[in-house]
mmCIF file of C-alpha atoms in Angstrom:
data_model
loop_
_atom_site.group_PDB
_atom_site.id
_atom_site.type_symbol
_atom_site.label_atom_id
_atom_site.label_comp_id
_atom_site.label_asym_id
_atom_site.label_seq_id
_atom_site.Cartn_x
_atom_site.Cartn_y
_atom_site.Cartn_z
ATOM 1 C CA UNK A 1 2.721 -56.885 58.698
ATOM 2 C CA UNK A 2 6.500 -56.846 59.166
ATOM 3 C CA UNK A 3 8.799 -55.452 56.481
ATOM 4 C CA UNK A 4 12.297 -56.271 55.211
ATOM 5 C CA UNK A 5 14.251 -53.492 53.492
ATOM 6 C CA UNK A 6 16.358 -55.240 50.852
ATOM 7 C CA UNK A 7 18.505 -52.220 49.913
ATOM 8 C CA UNK A 8 19.676 -49.598 52.369
ATOM 9 C CA UNK A 9 22.858 -48.367 53.951
ATOM 10 C CA UNK A 10 23.746 -46.726 57.212
ATOM 11 C CA UNK A 11 26.072 -44.040 55.828
ATOM 12 C CA UNK A 12 29.462 -42.747 56.825
ATOM 13 C CA UNK A 13 30.414 -39.140 56.215
ATOM 14 C CA UNK A 14 32.680 -40.357 53.387
ATOM 15 C CA UNK A 15 29.639 -41.855 51.708
ATOM 16 C CA UNK A 16 26.992 -39.198 52.335
ATOM 17 C CA UNK A 17 29.157 -36.197 51.482
ATOM 18 C CA UNK A 18 30.807 -37.557 48.350
ATOM 19 C CA UNK A 19 30.630 -35.169 45.406
ATOM 20 C CA UNK A 20 29.017 -37.755 43.114
ATOM 21 C CA UNK A 21 25.861 -37.636 45.265
ATOM 22 C CA UNK A 22 25.330 -33.928 44.673
ATOM 23 C CA UNK A 23 22.439 -34.724 42.317
ATOM 24 C CA UNK A 24 20.733 -36.795 45.040
ATOM 25 C CA UNK A 25 21.211 -34.035 47.598
ATOM 26 C CA UNK A 26 19.647 -31.621 45.120
ATOM 27 C CA UNK A 27 16.634 -33.889 44.543
ATOM 28 C CA UNK A 28 16.036 -34.537 48.234
ATOM 29 C CA UNK A 29 16.848 -31.023 49.443
ATOM 30 C CA UNK A 30 19.436 -32.303 51.919
ATOM 31 C CA UNK A 31 22.798 -30.698 52.514
ATOM 32 C CA UNK A 32 26.119 -32.124 53.595
ATOM 33 C CA UNK A 33 26.242 -33.936 56.921
ATOM 34 C CA UNK A 34 28.384 -32.333 59.589
ATOM 35 C CA UNK A 35 28.375 -35.295 61.976
ATOM 36 C CA UNK A 36 28.210 -39.061 61.618
ATOM 37 C CA UNK A 37 24.610 -40.272 61.606
ATOM 38 C CA UNK A 38 23.930 -42.285 64.785
ATOM 39 C CA UNK A 39 22.797 -45.872 64.299
ATOM 40 C CA UNK A 40 19.893 -45.082 66.625
ATOM 41 C CA UNK A 41 18.514 -42.634 64.035
ATOM 42 C CA UNK A 42 18.509 -45.329 61.374
ATOM 43 C CA UNK A 43 16.908 -47.844 63.733
ATOM 44 C CA UNK A 44 14.174 -45.312 64.573
ATOM 45 C CA UNK A 45 13.489 -44.749 60.868
ATOM 46 C CA UNK A 46 13.091 -48.498 60.368
ATOM 47 C CA UNK A 47 10.871 -48.902 63.417
ATOM 48 C CA UNK A 48 8.610 -46.072 62.246
ATOM 49 C CA UNK A 49 7.581 -48.167 59.236
ATOM 50 C CA UNK A 50 7.588 -51.578 60.965
ATOM 51 C CA UNK A 51 10.783 -52.606 59.162
ATOM 52 C CA UNK A 52 11.949 -55.619 61.124
ATOM 53 C CA UNK A 53 15.214 -56.073 59.195
ATOM 54 C CA UNK A 54 17.234 -53.683 57.056
ATOM 55 C CA UNK A 55 19.995 -55.084 54.857
ATOM 56 C CA UNK A 56 22.733 -52.511 55.372
ATOM 57 C CA UNK A 57 25.448 -52.536 52.751
ATOM 58 C CA UNK A 58 29.102 -51.677 52.475
ATOM 59 C CA UNK A 59 30.251 -49.492 49.571
ATOM 60 C CA UNK A 60 33.564 -50.077 47.796
ATOM 61 C CA UNK A 61 34.772 -48.148 44.769
ATOM 62 C CA UNK A 62 37.977 -47.577 42.788
ATOM 63 C CA UNK A 63 39.251 -45.127 45.400
ATOM 64 C CA UNK A 64 38.571 -47.269 48.440
ATOM 65 C CA UNK A 65 35.780 -47.951 50.912
ATOM 66 C CA UNK A 66 33.052 -45.355 51.359
ATOM 67 C CA UNK A 67 31.516 -47.739 53.900
ATOM 68 C CA UNK A 68 33.785 -50.653 54.842
ATOM 69 C CA UNK A 69 32.669 -54.156 55.757
ATOM 70 C CA UNK A 70 34.020 -53.679 59.268
ATOM 71 C CA UNK A 71 32.078 -50.430 59.656
ATOM 72 C CA UNK A 72 28.911 -52.235 58.578
ATOM 73 C CA UNK A 73 29.639 -54.951 61.150
ATOM 74 C CA UNK A 74 29.878 -52.248 63.826
ATOM 75 C CA UNK A 75 26.567 -50.720 62.739
ATOM 76 C CA UNK A 76 24.912 -54.143 62.813
ATOM 77 C CA UNK A 77 26.242 -54.776 66.321
ATOM 78 C CA UNK A 78 24.754 -51.458 67.517
ATOM 79 C CA UNK A 79 21.355 -52.028 65.910
ATOM 80 C CA UNK A 80 19.880 -54.517 68.354
ATOM 81 C CA UNK A 81 19.198 -57.016 65.588
ATOM 82 C CA UNK A 82 17.482 -54.521 63.298
ATOM 83 C CA UNK A 83 20.304 -54.499 60.704
ATOM 84 C CA UNK A 84 21.959 -57.333 58.794
ATOM 85 C CA UNK A 85 25.172 -56.841 56.843
ATOM 86 C CA UNK A 86 25.707 -56.900 53.076
ATOM 87 C CA UNK A 87 29.341 -57.061 51.978
ATOM 88 C CA UNK A 88 31.210 -54.906 49.502
ATOM 89 C CA UNK A 89 34.317 -55.827 47.516
ATOM 90 C CA UNK A 90 37.306 -54.265 45.749
ATOM 91 C CA UNK A 91 37.012 -55.479 42.159
ATOM 92 C CA UNK A 92 40.591 -54.545 41.314
ATOM 93 C CA UNK A 93 41.948 -57.175 43.732
ATOM 94 C CA UNK A 94 39.871 -60.251 42.868
ATOM 95 C CA UNK A 95 41.669 -62.827 45.003
ATOM 96 C CA UNK A 96 41.603 -60.601 48.076
ATOM 97 C CA UNK A 97 38.001 -59.678 47.274
ATOM 98 C CA UNK A 98 36.973 -63.338 47.408
ATOM 99 C CA UNK A 99 38.796 -63.801 50.707
ATOM 100 C CA UNK A 100 37.134 -60.696 52.115
ATOM 101 C CA UNK A 101 33.704 -61.882 50.978
ATOM 102 C CA UNK A 102 34.306 -65.229 52.641
ATOM 103 C CA UNK A 103 35.329 -63.448 55.875
ATOM 104 C CA UNK A 104 32.272 -61.210 55.749
ATOM 105 C CA UNK A 105 29.895 -64.149 55.359
ATOM 106 C CA UNK A 106 31.560 -66.748 57.557
ATOM 107 C CA UNK A 107 32.928 -64.537 60.343
ATOM 108 C CA UNK A 108 30.808 -61.379 60.284
ATOM 109 C CA UNK A 109 27.516 -63.091 59.429
ATOM 110 C CA UNK A 110 26.749 -61.039 56.311
ATOM 111 C CA UNK A 111 23.923 -62.303 54.103
ATOM 112 C CA UNK A 112 24.873 -61.070 50.610
ATOM 113 C CA UNK A 113 27.355 -59.216 48.417
ATOM 114 C CA UNK A 114 26.572 -55.944 46.707
ATOM 115 C CA UNK A 115 28.592 -54.337 43.920
ATOM 116 C CA UNK A 116 27.384 -51.107 42.285
ATOM 117 C CA UNK A 117 28.577 -51.237 38.649
ATOM 118 C CA UNK A 118 28.356 -47.523 37.903
ATOM 119 C CA UNK A 119 30.700 -46.825 40.796
ATOM 120 C CA UNK A 120 33.363 -48.875 39.011
ATOM 121 C CA UNK A 121 32.220 -47.961 35.476
ATOM 122 C CA UNK A 122 32.450 -51.699 34.765
ATOM 123 C CA UNK A 123 29.390 -53.690 33.611
ATOM 124 C CA UNK A 124 28.467 -56.858 35.526
ATOM 125 C CA UNK A 125 29.887 -58.986 32.691
ATOM 126 C CA UNK A 126 33.426 -57.712 33.271
ATOM 127 C CA UNK A 127 35.851 -60.529 34.113
ATOM 128 C CA UNK A 128 36.704 -58.933 37.484
ATOM 129 C CA UNK A 129 33.257 -59.843 38.835
ATOM 130 C CA UNK A 130 33.367 -63.528 37.930
ATOM 131 C CA UNK A 131 35.448 -64.865 40.859
ATOM 132 C CA UNK A 132 32.989 -63.166 43.191
ATOM 133 C CA UNK A 133 30.012 -64.762 41.443
ATOM 134 C CA UNK A 134 31.543 -68.197 41.921
ATOM 135 C CA UNK A 135 32.241 -67.390 45.575
ATOM 136 C CA UNK A 136 28.644 -66.254 46.129
ATOM 137 C CA UNK A 137 27.388 -69.569 44.774
ATOM 138 C CA UNK A 138 29.777 -71.527 46.996
ATOM 139 C CA UNK A 139 28.850 -69.465 50.068
ATOM 140 C CA UNK A 140 25.126 -69.603 49.312
ATOM 141 C CA UNK A 141 24.562 -65.830 49.323
ATOM 142 C CA UNK A 142 22.912 -63.563 46.727
ATOM 143 C CA UNK A 143 24.718 -61.067 44.540
ATOM 144 C CA UNK A 144 23.013 -57.659 44.744
ATOM 145 C CA UNK A 145 23.541 -55.002 42.108
ATOM 146 C CA UNK A 146 22.030 -51.872 40.604
ATOM 147 C CA UNK A 147 20.001 -51.716 37.399
ATOM 148 C CA UNK A 148 18.511 -48.756 35.552
ATOM 149 C CA UNK A 149 19.793 -45.252 35.074
ATOM 150 C CA UNK A 150 22.313 -43.755 37.481
ATOM 151 C CA UNK A 151 21.054 -40.935 39.682
ATOM 152 C CA UNK A 152 24.536 -39.960 40.912
ATOM 153 C CA UNK A 153 26.853 -38.206 38.499
ATOM 154 C CA UNK A 154 28.161 -41.335 36.762
ATOM 155 C CA UNK A 155 27.354 -43.029 33.413
ATOM 156 C CA UNK A 156 24.207 -45.180 33.268
ATOM 157 C CA UNK A 157 25.149 -47.805 30.650
ATOM 158 C CA UNK A 158 26.318 -50.360 33.237
ATOM 159 C CA UNK A 159 22.749 -50.552 34.578
ATOM 160 C CA UNK A 160 21.179 -52.210 31.533
ATOM 161 C CA UNK A 161 19.495 -55.525 32.388
ATOM 162 C CA UNK A 162 20.028 -56.690 28.791
ATOM 163 C CA UNK A 163 22.689 -57.688 27.946
ATOM 164 C CA UNK A 164 24.458 -57.598 31.307
ATOM 165 C CA UNK A 165 22.225 -59.291 33.911
ATOM 166 C CA UNK A 166 20.919 -61.684 31.288
ATOM 167 C CA UNK A 167 24.453 -62.820 30.413
ATOM 168 C CA UNK A 168 25.561 -63.198 34.034
ATOM 169 C CA UNK A 169 22.493 -65.330 34.764
ATOM 170 C CA UNK A 170 23.308 -67.503 31.756
ATOM 171 C CA UNK A 171 26.914 -67.939 32.882
ATOM 172 C CA UNK A 172 25.976 -68.562 36.537
ATOM 173 C CA UNK A 173 22.509 -70.171 36.654
ATOM 174 C CA UNK A 174 22.985 -71.102 40.329
ATOM 175 C CA UNK A 175 23.729 -67.499 41.318
ATOM 176 C CA UNK A 176 20.901 -65.594 42.994
ATOM 177 C CA UNK A 177 20.895 -62.038 41.619
ATOM 178 C CA UNK A 178 18.904 -59.228 43.229
ATOM 179 C CA UNK A 179 18.638 -56.199 40.953
ATOM 180 C CA UNK A 180 18.019 -52.980 42.846
ATOM 181 C CA UNK A 181 16.405 -49.735 41.662
ATOM 182 C CA UNK A 182 13.752 -51.374 39.409
ATOM 183 C CA UNK A 183 15.670 -50.923 36.146
ATOM 184 C CA UNK A 184 13.945 -47.747 34.911
ATOM 185 C CA UNK A 185 13.946 -46.731 32.070
ATOM 186 C CA UNK A 186 14.564 -50.365 31.101
ATOM 187 C CA UNK A 187 11.905 -51.786 33.428
ATOM 188 C CA UNK A 188 10.389 -54.011 30.750
ATOM 189 C CA UNK A 189 13.845 -55.463 30.043
ATOM 190 C CA UNK A 190 14.315 -56.118 33.758
ATOM 191 C CA UNK A 191 10.985 -57.919 34.025
ATOM 192 C CA UNK A 192 11.854 -60.023 30.982
ATOM 193 C CA UNK A 193 15.166 -61.064 32.548
ATOM 194 C CA UNK A 194 13.476 -61.892 35.879
ATOM 195 C CA UNK A 195 10.900 -63.990 34.027
ATOM 196 C CA UNK A 196 13.579 -65.786 32.040
ATOM 197 C CA UNK A 197 15.892 -66.691 34.915
ATOM 198 C CA UNK A 198 14.688 -68.560 37.996
ATOM 199 C CA UNK A 199 17.197 -66.901 40.330
ATOM 200 C CA UNK A 200 16.898 -63.265 39.200
ATOM 201 C CA UNK A 201 14.874 -60.828 41.326
ATOM 202 C CA UNK A 202 14.009 -57.115 41.349
ATOM 203 C CA UNK A 203 13.997 -54.737 44.313
ATOM 204 C CA UNK A 204 12.208 -51.408 44.394
ATOM 205 C CA UNK A 205 14.857 -49.302 46.144
ATOM 206 C CA UNK A 206 15.267 -45.628 45.228
ATOM 207 C CA UNK A 207 11.547 -45.342 44.398
ATOM 208 C CA UNK A 208 8.498 -44.570 46.508
ATOM 209 C CA UNK A 209 5.446 -46.754 45.919
ATOM 210 C CA UNK A 210 3.610 -44.046 43.990
ATOM 211 C CA UNK A 211 6.497 -43.840 41.476
ATOM 212 C CA UNK A 212 6.705 -47.522 40.563
ATOM 213 C CA UNK A 213 6.343 -47.912 36.785
ATOM 214 C CA UNK A 214 2.961 -49.277 35.683
ATOM 215 C CA UNK A 215 4.491 -52.408 34.170
ATOM 216 C CA UNK A 216 6.207 -53.243 37.477
ATOM 217 C CA UNK A 217 2.972 -52.794 39.455
ATOM 218 C CA UNK A 218 1.151 -55.145 37.061
ATOM 219 C CA UNK A 219 3.981 -57.666 37.392
ATOM 220 C CA UNK A 220 3.912 -57.377 41.176
ATOM 221 C CA UNK A 221 0.166 -58.008 41.282
ATOM 222 C CA UNK A 222 0.394 -61.062 39.056
ATOM 223 C CA UNK A 223 3.045 -63.487 37.865
ATOM 224 C CA UNK A 224 5.901 -61.490 39.431
ATOM 225 C CA UNK A 225 4.625 -61.582 43.000
ATOM 226 C CA UNK A 226 7.457 -63.938 44.008
ATOM 227 C CA UNK A 227 10.055 -61.919 42.103
ATOM 228 C CA UNK A 228 9.895 -58.409 43.585
ATOM 229 C CA UNK A 229 11.368 -57.272 46.927
ATOM 230 C CA UNK A 230 10.763 -54.041 48.807
ATOM 231 C CA UNK A 231 13.736 -51.697 49.219
ATOM 232 C CA UNK A 232 14.271 -48.030 50.030
ATOM 233 C CA UNK A 233 17.825 -46.854 49.360
ATOM 234 C CA UNK A 234 17.755 -45.275 52.835
ATOM 235 C CA UNK A 235 18.841 -42.659 53.823
ATOM 236 C CA UNK A 236 17.887 -41.171 50.449
ATOM 237 C CA UNK A 237 14.317 -42.390 51.069
ATOM 238 C CA UNK A 238 13.006 -43.461 54.458
ATOM 239 C CA UNK A 239 10.838 -46.570 54.730
ATOM 240 C CA UNK A 240 7.863 -44.444 55.772
ATOM 241 C CA UNK A 241 8.231 -42.318 52.630
ATOM 242 C CA UNK A 242 8.677 -45.375 50.412
ATOM 243 C CA UNK A 243 5.535 -47.066 51.757
ATOM 244 C CA UNK A 244 3.285 -44.023 52.100
ATOM 245 C CA UNK A 245 1.181 -44.881 49.037
ATOM 246 C CA UNK A 246 1.427 -48.671 49.229
ATOM 247 C CA UNK A 247 -2.373 -49.100 49.170
ATOM 248 C CA UNK A 248 -2.483 -47.524 45.705
ATOM 249 C CA UNK A 249 -0.770 -50.634 44.342
ATOM 250 C CA UNK A 250 -3.928 -52.651 45.131
ATOM 251 C CA UNK A 251 -2.009 -55.784 46.056
ATOM 252 C CA UNK A 252 -3.885 -58.767 47.377
ATOM 253 C CA UNK A 253 -2.877 -60.130 50.781
ATOM 254 C CA UNK A 254 -0.456 -62.730 49.402
ATOM 255 C CA UNK A 255 1.282 -60.334 47.005
ATOM 256 C CA UNK A 256 1.606 -57.694 49.721
ATOM 257 C CA UNK A 257 3.194 -60.117 52.212
ATOM 258 C CA UNK A 258 5.609 -61.531 49.638
ATOM 259 C CA UNK A 259 6.619 -58.061 48.476
ATOM 260 C CA UNK A 260 7.151 -56.562 51.925
ATOM 261 C CA UNK A 261 9.001 -59.442 53.561
ATOM 262 C CA UNK A 262 8.324 -62.966 52.331
ATOM 263 C CA UNK A 263 10.446 -62.821 49.200
ATOM 264 C CA UNK A 264 13.367 -61.195 51.003
ATOM 265 C CA UNK A 265 13.271 -63.747 53.814
ATOM 266 C CA UNK A 266 13.410 -66.565 51.279
ATOM 267 C CA UNK A 267 16.048 -65.034 49.010
ATOM 268 C CA UNK A 268 18.388 -63.933 51.818
ATOM 269 C CA UNK A 269 17.618 -66.885 54.114
ATOM 270 C CA UNK A 270 16.641 -64.544 56.968
#
């Protein structure tokens, strides 16, 4: 059964070695990178777990691009079709950000926008996001964001599903929102918001299958089977590591297919 990884990134040295990721390096036991990671290494990691498509994202923050849209486009071009691009944006320059998003989608072929709120220390309801939400609706691409606590050394408040994702979905009911990292410790809030809003989804990035909260597993088995997408947060977690204990979830055939690829193909129009 083929797999789509809804949240990953092929990193640059600027991204991997940033000081804010020291906590992640401590958890994973990995040190600083000395050389740029080859795209071939990422492709091999995807192939090892039958990941047909990885949605590789840009990273923009207040101090510039950790992974630029053009760098992502280069990685995609080197991947032999294994990677698809997800755009980033500079929130402090909203007009230019909309133009850049339009370029990324229309010229570079990117399939979504991702903004990580903790990186900006601005919740998703901040006015600087709203032009981008409107642009996503017009361009027909999802808005991807992070929910739950922040593993890197930044505040976690911006990751609360309620009130932030709930309010954005109320203001932009046509906007497809994919909420990465499950939402823990507010997983029940995240499920409630996904239930409430037709176009709100959850992805499981940054967690291996054996660490999914019980309430998410129950949701995935039942009424939420069309609402949850598989993700890894590679290179922090490889697809093989993320899927190692998939059978423990006891998903039926339909739920398993939707989770691993079907939902992502529908949501991102792959």
